[in-house]
XYZ file of C-alpha atoms in Angstrom:
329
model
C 24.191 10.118 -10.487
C 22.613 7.157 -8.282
C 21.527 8.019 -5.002
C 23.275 4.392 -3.622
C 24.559 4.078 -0.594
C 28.535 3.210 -1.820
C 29.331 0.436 0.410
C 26.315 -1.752 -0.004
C 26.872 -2.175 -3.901
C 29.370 -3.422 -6.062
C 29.533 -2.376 -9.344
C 30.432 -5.107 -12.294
C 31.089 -3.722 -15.842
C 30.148 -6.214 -18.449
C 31.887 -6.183 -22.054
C 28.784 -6.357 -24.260
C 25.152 -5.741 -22.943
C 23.324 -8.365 -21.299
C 20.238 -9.553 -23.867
C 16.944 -9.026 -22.629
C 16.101 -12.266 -21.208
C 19.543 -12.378 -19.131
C 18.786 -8.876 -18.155
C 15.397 -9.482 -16.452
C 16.562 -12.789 -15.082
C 19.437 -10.498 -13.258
C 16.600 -7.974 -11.796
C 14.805 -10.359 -10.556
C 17.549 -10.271 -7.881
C 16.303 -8.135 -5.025
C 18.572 -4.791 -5.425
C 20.240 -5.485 -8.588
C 20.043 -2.630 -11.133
C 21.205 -3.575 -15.091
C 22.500 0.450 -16.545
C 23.541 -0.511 -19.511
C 27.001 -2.847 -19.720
C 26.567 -1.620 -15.615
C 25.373 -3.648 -12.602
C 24.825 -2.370 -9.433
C 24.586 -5.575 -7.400
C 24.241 -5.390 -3.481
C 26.171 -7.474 -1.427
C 24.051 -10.313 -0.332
C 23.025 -10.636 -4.011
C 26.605 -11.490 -5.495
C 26.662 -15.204 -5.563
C 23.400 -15.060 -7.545
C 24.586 -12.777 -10.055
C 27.849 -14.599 -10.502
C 25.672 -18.011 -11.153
C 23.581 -16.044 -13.310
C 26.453 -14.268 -15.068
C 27.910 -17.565 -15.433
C 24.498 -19.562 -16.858
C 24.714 -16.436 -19.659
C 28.209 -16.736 -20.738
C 28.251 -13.329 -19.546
C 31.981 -11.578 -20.220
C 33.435 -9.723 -17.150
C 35.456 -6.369 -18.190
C 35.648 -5.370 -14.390
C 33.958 -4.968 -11.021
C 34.502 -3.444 -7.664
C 33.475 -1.816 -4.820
C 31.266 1.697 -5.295
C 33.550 3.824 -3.247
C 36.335 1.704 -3.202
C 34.907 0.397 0.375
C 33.587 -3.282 0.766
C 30.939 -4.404 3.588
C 32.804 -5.675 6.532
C 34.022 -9.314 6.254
C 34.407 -10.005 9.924
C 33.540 -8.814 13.663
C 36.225 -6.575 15.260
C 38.445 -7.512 17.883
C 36.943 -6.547 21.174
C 39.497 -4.986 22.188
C 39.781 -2.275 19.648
C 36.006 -1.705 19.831
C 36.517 -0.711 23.572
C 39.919 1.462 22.152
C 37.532 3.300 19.880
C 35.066 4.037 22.390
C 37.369 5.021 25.074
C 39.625 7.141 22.686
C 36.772 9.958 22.887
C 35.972 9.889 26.481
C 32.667 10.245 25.972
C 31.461 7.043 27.103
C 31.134 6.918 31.419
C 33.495 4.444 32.365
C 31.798 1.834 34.686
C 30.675 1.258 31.335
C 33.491 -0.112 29.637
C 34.700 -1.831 32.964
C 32.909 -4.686 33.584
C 29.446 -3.444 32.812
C 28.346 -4.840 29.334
C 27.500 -8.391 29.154
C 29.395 -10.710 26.124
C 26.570 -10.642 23.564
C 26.304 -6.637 24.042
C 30.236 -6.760 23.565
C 29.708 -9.490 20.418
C 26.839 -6.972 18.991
C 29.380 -4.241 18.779
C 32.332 -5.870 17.609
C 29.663 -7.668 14.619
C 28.639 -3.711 13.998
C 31.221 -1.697 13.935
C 32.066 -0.796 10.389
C 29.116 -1.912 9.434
C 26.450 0.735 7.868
C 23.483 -1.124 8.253
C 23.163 -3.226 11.319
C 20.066 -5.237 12.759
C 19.968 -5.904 16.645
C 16.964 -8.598 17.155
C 17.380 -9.210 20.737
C 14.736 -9.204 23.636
C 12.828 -6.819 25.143
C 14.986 -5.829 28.331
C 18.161 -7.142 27.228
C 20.411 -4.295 27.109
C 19.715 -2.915 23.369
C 19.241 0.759 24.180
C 22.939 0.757 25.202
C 24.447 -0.763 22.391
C 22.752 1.329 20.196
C 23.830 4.082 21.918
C 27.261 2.405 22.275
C 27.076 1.771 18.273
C 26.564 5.644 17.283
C 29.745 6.216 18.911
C 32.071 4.833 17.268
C 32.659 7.306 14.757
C 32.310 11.054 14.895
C 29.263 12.641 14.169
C 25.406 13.970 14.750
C 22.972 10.631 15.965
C 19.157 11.059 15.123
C 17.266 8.236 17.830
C 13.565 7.057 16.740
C 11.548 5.820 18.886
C 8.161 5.600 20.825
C 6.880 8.877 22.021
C 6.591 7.195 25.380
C 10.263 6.267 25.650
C 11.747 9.222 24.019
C 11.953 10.805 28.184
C 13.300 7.444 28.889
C 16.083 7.108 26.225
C 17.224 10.240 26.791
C 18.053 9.524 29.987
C 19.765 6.230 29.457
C 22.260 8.656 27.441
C 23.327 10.586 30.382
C 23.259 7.287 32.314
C 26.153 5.983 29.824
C 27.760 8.848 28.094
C 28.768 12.594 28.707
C 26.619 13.629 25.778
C 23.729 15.950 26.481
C 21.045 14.738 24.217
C 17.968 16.229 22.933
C 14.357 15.221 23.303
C 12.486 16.809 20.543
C 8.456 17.597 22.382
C 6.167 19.383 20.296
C 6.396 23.402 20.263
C 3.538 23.550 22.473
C 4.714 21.475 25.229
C 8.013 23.912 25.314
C 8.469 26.108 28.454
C 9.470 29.570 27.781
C 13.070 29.819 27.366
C 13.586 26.464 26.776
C 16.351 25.604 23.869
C 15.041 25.210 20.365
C 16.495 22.103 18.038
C 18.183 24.769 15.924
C 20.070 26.109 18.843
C 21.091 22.389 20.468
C 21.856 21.923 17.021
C 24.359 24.639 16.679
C 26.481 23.906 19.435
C 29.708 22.162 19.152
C 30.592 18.865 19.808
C 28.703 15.912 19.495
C 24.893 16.315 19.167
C 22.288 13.413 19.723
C 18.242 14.156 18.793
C 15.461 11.820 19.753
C 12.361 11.792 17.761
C 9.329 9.453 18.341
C 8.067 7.803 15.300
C 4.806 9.255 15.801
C 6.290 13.018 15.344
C 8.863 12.027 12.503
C 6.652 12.815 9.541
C 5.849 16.440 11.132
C 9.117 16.799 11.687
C 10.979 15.537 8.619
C 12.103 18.684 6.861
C 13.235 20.421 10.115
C 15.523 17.213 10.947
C 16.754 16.782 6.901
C 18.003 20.256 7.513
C 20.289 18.765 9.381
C 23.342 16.727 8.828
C 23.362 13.315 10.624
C 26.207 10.734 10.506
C 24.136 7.926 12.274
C 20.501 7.363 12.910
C 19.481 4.510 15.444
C 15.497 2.978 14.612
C 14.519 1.277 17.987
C 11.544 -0.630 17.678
C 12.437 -0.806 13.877
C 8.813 -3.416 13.592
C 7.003 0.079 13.434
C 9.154 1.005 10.014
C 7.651 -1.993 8.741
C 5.815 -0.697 5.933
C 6.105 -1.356 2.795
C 4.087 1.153 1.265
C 6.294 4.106 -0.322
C 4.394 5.309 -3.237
C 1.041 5.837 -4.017
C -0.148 4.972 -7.498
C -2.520 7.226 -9.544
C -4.488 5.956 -12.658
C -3.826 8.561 -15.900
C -6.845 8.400 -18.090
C -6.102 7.541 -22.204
C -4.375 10.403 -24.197
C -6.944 12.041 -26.547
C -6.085 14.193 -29.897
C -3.467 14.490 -32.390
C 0.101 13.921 -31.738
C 1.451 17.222 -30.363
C -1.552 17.571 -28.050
C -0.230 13.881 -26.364
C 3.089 15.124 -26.300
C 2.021 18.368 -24.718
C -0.485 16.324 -22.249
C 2.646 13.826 -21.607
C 4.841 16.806 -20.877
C 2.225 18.242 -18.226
C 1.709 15.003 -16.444
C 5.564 14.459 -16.178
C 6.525 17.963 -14.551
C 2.663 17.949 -12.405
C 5.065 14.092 -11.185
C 7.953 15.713 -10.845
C 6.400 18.342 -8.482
C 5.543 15.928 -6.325
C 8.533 14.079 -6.367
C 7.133 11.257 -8.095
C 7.754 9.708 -11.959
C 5.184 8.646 -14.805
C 5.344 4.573 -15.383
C 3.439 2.486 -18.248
C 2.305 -1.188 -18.306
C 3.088 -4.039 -20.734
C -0.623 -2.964 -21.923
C -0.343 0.807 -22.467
C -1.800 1.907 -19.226
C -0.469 4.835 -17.814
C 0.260 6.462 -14.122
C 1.396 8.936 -11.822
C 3.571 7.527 -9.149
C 3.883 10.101 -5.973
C 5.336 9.666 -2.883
C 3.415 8.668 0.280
C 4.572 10.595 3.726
C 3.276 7.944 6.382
C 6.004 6.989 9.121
C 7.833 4.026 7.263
C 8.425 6.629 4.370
C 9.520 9.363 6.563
C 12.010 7.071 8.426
C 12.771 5.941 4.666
C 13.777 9.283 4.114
C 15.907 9.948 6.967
C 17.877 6.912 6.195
C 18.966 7.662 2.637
C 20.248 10.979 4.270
C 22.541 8.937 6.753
C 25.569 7.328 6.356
C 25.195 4.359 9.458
C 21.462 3.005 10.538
C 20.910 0.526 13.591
C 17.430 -1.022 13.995
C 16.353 -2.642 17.289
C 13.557 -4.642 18.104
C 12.260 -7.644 20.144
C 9.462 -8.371 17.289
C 11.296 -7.760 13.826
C 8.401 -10.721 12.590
C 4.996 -10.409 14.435
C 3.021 -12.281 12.091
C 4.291 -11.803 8.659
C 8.040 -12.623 6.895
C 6.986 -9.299 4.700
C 7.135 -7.459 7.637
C 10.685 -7.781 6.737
C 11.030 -5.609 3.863
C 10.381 -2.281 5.037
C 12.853 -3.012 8.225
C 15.802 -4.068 5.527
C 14.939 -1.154 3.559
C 15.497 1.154 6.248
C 19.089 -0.554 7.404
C 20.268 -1.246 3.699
C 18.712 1.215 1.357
C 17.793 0.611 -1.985
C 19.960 -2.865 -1.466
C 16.921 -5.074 -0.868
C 15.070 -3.310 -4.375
C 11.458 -2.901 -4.300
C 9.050 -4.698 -2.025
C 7.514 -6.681 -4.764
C 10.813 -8.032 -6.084
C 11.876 -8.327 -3.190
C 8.172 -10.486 -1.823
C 8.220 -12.019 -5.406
């Protein structure tokens, strides 16, 4: 019904309908979503709604976890981090003896049972492998994006820590004649790992949604960053009687729905088509409402901007952090 992720939203049932004014205070909570006598509220965003709730006189009839599953309270013991990852074998052991320094093992043991983890740490401080390190702690297909200049170089840091055979995904041309295809890595057994650079994911998109991936990993997340998902597109006034509007409204709404995009109308009347834009951010937008877990790493989450934030949140937490302008606002 609601393409949420489940573990990033509670859901609170209210016993009468929130009035207007309560209802848009509520949205203006980035991620909140009023259905009704339903709220979907994300989990950074419950202390706000239970204020506002509160401030309304606002009747509680129930509430709970979508999925039954809430966010992680706490990191994981160390220890059982390293039991997961050993229980496998697919990690190399020098690995898990000795190898990873104490804020690598704190990063894991903050993200594991976590589905949407952010890793701000330097550049050469040891992220690659606890991303890596990350996607393997629970079964599953992994989906890397990164530069097209490291994608060489990340492969090869997972045969430097694992036993997996990864895949670099090069462009068709580049292939040398008999060399595997994605679809036949893809159909092998056991665990499969792809790595895409950002600038191919867009060309790429519907091959790889094809596909069914458990965890995707974002390394240098910064170039996710923006916020621009749809593209808006003026309607002009609706001319005639009243069956040629509602025959002109019914034309514009299935030309939006061909394009995967909605009709929306202003306080003042105006009308427009809202479509889908397929630049990288919304690509990698894409691929993470298709995933269950996403990692982002990056030395620079904030170059210049705090907005730059958005998009990057977005892609970790989808739909939790609500639209870029609520979320800016």
């Amino acid at each position: 019904m609601r393409k949420i992720p489940q573990t990033l939203h509670a859901v609170v049932r209210l016993t009468d309908t929130p009035l207007p004014q309560v209802k848009d205070l509520l949205v203006q909570i980035p991620g909140v979503r009023v259905y009704g006598r339903e709220v979907l509220v994300p989990h950074h965003g419950l202390d706000l709604v239970q204020s506002a709730m509160e401030s309304a006189q606002l009747a509680l009839a129930s509430a709970g976890w979508a999925g039954g599953r809430a966010p992680s309270a706490a990191p994981t013991a160390w220890n059982q981090v390293e039991q997961v990852l050993r229980e496998e074998e697919e990690v190399r052991s020098f690995v898990l003896d000795g190898f990873l320094t104490e804020y690598q093992k704190d990063a894991l043991c903050f993200s594991h049972g976590v589905d949407g983890v952010h890793l701000w740490h330097p550049t050469g401080s040891g992220k690659t492998l606890s991303g890596i390190l990350w996607s393997l702690m629970v079964p599953g297909n992994v989906l890397v994006v990164t530069r097209a200049a490291s994608r060489l170089q990340y492969g090869r840091e997972i045969e430097r820590y694992t036993h997996v055979r990864p895949y670099v995904l090069r462009p068709s041309s580049s292939l040398k004649k008999g060399a595997q295809t994605l679809s036949e890595y893809m159909s092998q057994s056991g665990r499969r790992i792809v790595v895409v650079g950002w600038e191919a994911l867009t060309h790429n998109l519907d091959d790889l949604l094809s596909y069914t991936w458990t965890s995707a990993i974002y390394d240098e997340s910064h170039r996710g960053k923006s916020s621009k998902r749809w593209q808006r597109i003026p309607l002009a006034e609706l001319d005639g009687d009243s069956d040629q509007r509602a025959a002109r409204i019914q034309e514009q709404e299935t030309q939006a729905r061909s394009r995967g995009g909605f009709i929306t109308a202003d306080d003042d009347g105006s009308r427009a088509m809202m479509v889908p834009v397929l630049n990288t951010a919304a690509a990698a937008a894409k691929v993470a409402r298709n995933v269950r877990r996403r990692l982002l790493t990056t030395a620079t989450p904030v170059k210049d901007r705090v907005r730059d934030l958005w998009g990057q949140l977005d892609l970790g937490e989808p739909d939790a952090w609500g639209s870029a302008t609520v979320w800016m606002d």
